[in-house]
mmCIF file of C-alpha atoms in Angstrom:
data_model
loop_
_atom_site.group_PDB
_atom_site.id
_atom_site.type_symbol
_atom_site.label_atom_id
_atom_site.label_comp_id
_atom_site.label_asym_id
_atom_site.label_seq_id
_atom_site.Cartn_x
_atom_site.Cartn_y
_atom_site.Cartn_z
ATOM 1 C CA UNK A 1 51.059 114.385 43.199
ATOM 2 C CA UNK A 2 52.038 116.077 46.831
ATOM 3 C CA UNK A 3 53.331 118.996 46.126
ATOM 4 C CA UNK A 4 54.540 119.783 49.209
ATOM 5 C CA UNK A 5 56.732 116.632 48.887
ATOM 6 C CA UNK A 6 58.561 117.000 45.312
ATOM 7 C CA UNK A 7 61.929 116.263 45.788
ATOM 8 C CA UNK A 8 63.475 118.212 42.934
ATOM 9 C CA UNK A 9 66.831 116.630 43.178
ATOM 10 C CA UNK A 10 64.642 113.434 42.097
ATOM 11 C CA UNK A 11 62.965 115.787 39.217
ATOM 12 C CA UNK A 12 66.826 116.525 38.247
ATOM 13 C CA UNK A 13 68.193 113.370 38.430
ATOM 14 C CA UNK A 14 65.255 111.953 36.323
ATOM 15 C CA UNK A 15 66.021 114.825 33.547
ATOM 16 C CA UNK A 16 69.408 114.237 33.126
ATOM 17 C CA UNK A 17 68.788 110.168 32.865
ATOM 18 C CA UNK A 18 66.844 110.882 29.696
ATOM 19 C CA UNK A 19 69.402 113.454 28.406
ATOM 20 C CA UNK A 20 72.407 110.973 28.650
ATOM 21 C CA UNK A 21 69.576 108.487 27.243
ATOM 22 C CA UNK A 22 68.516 110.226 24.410
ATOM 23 C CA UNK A 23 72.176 110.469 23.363
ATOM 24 C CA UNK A 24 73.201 107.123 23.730
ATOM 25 C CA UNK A 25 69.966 105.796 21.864
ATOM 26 C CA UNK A 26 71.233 108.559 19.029
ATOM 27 C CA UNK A 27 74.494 107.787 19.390
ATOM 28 C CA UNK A 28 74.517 104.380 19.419
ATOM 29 C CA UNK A 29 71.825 103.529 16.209
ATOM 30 C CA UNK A 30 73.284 102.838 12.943
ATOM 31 C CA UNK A 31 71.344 104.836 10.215
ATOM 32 C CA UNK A 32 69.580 101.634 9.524
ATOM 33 C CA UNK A 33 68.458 101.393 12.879
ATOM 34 C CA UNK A 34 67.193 105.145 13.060
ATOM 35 C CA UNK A 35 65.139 103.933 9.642
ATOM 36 C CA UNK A 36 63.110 100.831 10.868
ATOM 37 C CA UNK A 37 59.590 100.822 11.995
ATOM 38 C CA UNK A 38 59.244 101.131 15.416
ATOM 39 C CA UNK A 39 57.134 99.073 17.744
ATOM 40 C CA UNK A 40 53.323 99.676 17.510
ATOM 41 C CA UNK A 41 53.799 103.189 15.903
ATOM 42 C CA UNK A 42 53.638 104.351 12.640
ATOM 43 C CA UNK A 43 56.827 106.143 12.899
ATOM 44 C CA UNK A 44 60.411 105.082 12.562
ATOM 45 C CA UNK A 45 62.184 104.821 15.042
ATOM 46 C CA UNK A 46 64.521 108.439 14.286
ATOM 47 C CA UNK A 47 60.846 110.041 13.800
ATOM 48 C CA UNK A 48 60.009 108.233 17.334
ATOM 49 C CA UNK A 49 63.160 109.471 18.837
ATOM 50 C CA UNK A 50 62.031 113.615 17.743
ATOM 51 C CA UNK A 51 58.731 112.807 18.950
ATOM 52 C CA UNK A 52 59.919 112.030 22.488
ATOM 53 C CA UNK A 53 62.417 115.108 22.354
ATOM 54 C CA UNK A 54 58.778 116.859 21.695
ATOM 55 C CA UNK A 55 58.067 116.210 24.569
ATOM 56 C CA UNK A 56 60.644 118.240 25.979
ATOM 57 C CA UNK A 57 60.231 121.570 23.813
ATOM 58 C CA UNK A 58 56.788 121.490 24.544
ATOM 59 C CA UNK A 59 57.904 122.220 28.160
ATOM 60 C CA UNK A 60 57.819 125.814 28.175
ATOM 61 C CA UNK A 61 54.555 126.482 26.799
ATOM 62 C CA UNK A 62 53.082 124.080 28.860
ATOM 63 C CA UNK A 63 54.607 125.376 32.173
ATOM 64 C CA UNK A 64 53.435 128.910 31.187
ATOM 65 C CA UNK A 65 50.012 127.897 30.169
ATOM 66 C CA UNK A 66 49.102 126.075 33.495
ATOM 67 C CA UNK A 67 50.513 129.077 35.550
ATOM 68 C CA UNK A 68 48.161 131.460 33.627
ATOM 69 C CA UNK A 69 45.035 129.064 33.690
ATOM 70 C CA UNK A 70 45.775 128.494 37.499
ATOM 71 C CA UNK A 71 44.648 132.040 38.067
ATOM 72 C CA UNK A 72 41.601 131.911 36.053
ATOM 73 C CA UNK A 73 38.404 130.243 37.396
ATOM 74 C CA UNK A 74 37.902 126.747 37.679
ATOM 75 C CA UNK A 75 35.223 126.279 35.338
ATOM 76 C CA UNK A 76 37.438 128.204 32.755
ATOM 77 C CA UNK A 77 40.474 125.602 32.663
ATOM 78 C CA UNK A 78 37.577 122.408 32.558
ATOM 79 C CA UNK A 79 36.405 124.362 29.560
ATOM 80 C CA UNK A 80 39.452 124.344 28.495
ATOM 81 C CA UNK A 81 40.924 120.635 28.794
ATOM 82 C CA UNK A 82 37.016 119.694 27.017
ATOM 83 C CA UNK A 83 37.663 122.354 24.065
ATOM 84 C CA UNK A 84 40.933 120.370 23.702
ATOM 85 C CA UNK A 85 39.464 117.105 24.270
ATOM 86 C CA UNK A 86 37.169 117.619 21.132
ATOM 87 C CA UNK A 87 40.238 118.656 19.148
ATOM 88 C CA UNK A 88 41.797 115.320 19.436
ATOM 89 C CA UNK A 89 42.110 114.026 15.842
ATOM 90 C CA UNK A 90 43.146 117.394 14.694
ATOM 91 C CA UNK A 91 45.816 117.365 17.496
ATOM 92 C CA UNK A 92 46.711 114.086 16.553
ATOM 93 C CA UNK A 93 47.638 114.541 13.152
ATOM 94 C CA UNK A 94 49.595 117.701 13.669
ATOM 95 C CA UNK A 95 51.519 115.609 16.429
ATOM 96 C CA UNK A 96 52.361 112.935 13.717
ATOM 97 C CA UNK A 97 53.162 114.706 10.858
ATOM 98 C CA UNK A 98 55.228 117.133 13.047
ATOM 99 C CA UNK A 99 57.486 113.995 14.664
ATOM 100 C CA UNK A 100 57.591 112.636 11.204
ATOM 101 C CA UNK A 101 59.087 115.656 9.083
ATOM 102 C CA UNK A 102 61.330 116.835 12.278
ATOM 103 C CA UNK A 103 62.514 113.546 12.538
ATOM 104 C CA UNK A 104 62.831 112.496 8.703
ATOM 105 C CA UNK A 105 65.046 116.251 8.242
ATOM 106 C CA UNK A 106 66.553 117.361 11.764
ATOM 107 C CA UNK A 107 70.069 115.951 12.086
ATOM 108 C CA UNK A 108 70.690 113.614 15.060
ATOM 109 C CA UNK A 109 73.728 115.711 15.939
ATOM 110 C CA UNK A 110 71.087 118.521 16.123
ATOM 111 C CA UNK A 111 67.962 116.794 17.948
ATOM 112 C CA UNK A 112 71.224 116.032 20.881
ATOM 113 C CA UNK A 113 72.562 119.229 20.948
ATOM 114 C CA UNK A 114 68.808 120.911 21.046
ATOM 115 C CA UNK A 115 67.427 118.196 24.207
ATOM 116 C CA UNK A 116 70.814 119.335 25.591
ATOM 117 C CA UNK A 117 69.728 123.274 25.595
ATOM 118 C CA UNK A 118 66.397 122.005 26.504
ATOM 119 C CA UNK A 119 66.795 119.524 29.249
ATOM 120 C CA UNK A 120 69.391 122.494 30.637
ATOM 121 C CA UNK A 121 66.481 125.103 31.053
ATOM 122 C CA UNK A 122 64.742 123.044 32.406
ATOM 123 C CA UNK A 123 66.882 121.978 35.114
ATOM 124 C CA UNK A 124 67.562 126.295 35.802
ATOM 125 C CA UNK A 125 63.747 126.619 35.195
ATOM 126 C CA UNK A 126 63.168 123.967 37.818
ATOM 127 C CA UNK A 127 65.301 125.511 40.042
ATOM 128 C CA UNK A 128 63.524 129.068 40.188
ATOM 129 C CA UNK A 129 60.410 127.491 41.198
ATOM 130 C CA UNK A 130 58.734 127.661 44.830
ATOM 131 C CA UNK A 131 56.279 125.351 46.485
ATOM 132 C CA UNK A 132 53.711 127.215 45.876
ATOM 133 C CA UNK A 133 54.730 127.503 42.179
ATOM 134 C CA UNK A 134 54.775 124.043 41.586
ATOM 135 C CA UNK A 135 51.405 123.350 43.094
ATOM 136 C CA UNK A 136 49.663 125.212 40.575
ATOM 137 C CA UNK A 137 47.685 123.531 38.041
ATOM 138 C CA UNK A 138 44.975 123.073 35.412
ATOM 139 C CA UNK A 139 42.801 120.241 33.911
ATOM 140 C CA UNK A 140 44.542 118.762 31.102
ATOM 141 C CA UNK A 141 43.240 117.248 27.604
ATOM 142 C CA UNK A 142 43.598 113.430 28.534
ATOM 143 C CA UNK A 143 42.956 112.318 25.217
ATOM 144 C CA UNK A 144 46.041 113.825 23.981
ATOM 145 C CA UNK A 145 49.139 111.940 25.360
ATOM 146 C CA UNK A 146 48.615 108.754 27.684
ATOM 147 C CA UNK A 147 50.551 110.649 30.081
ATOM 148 C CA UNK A 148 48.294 113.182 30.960
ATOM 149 C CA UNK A 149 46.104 113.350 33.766
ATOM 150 C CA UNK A 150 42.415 115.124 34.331
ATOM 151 C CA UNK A 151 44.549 117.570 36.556
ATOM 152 C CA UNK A 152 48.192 118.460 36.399
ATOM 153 C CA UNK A 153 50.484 120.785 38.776
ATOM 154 C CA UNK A 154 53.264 122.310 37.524
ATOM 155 C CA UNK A 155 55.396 119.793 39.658
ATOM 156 C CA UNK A 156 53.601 116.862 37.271
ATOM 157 C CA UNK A 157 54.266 118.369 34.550
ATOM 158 C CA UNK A 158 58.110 119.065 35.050
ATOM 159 C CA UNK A 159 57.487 114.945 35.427
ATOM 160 C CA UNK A 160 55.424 114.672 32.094
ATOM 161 C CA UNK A 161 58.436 114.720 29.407
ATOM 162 C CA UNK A 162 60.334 111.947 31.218
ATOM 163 C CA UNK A 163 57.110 109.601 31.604
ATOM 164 C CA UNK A 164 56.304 110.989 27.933
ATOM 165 C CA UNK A 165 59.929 109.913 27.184
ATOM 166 C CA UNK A 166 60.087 106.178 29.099
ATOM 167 C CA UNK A 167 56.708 105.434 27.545
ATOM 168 C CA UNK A 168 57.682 105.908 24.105
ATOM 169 C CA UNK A 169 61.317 104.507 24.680
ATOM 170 C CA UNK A 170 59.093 101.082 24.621
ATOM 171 C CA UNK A 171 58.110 100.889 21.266
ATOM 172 C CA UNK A 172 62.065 101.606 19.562
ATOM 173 C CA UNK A 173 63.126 98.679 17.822
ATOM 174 C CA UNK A 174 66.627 100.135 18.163
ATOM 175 C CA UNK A 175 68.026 96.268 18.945
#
C-alpha cells in the first residue's frame, strides 16, 4: 500500500460501512438465523458474526505491536512473523474456540454496542495518526488470516478488519 496516498476519509468511510453492517446483519437475523451453519465454516453464523467483530478488538494490539516491531531490526520482525507462522494450528484453535464461546454467550445487543465502542476508537485512533505513522510496519504471520500480507503498515492494517470483515461476510447463510 502507498502510504503517502491513504486517504483516511476512505479508511473512515469503509469503518463505518461495516459498523452500520454489522448491525443490520444482527439486527435483522431471527435467532434461527443467528443458529444455522454458516457457509464453508464450522461456525454458526452468530459465532461467525463475533469472529468478524474479532477482527476489530484485535485492532489495538495489533496497531501497537507493529509500531514497536517497526523500531526493532529487520531480521527481528521476520523472526517474528516465522515464530508465528509455526504456531499456526495452535493459533487456529484458540481463534475457533474463542469465536465459538464469544459468540454462543455474548448477547447480540452486546457484540453491537461493543463494535460500536470499537469501530469509534478507531475512527479517533485513526485520526491521531501521521504519515509517517502509518507507514510503519512489520512482517506479518500469513498463515494466520487470508488477509494478511508478508508485510503490513499500519495504514494496511487500519484496512485489515474491514477486508477481515467482507471476507467472512461471504460465508453467512443469514438469507
Amino acid at each position: 500500500m502507498d502510504t503517502e496516498a491513504v486517504d483516511k476519509q476512505a479508511v473512515h468511510h469503509d469503518l463505518e460501512r461495516a459498523r452500520t453492517t454489522f448491525r443490520a446483519l444482527l439486527d435483522g437475523a431471527t435467532d434461527d438465523d443467528l443458529r444455522r451453519r454458516s457457509n464453508g465454516t464450522l461456525w454458526t453464523n452468530r459465532q461467525l458474526l463475533f469472529h468478524m467483530l474479532l477482527g476489530f478488538l484485535i485492532m489495538r494490539a495489533l496497531l501497537a505491536l507493529a509500531k514497536v516491531m517497526a523500531r526493532l531490526p529487520d531480521r527481528v520482525g521476520r523472526g517474528w512473523a516465522r515464530l508465528l507462522n509455526a504456531g499456526t494450528k495452535p493459533f487456529d484453535v484458540v481463534n475457533f474456540a474463542g469465536s465459538w464461546l464469544g459468540g454462543s454467550t455474548m448477547p447480540r445487543k452486546a457484540m453491537v454496542v461493543l463494535c460500536d465502542r470499537c469501530i469509534a476508537a478507531l475512527h479517533r485512533r485513526l485520526d491521531r495518526e501521521s504519515d509517517s505513522g502509518l507507514a510503519k510496519g512489520m512482517p506479518y504471520p500469513t498463515r494466520w488470516d487470508p488477509c494478511f500480507r508478508e508485510f503490513m503498515t499500519v495504514a494496511d492494517l487500519y484496512r485489515f478488519p474491514v477486508r477481515h470483515f467482507d471476507f467472512h461476510r461471504e460465508q453467512l447463510s443469514l438469507h
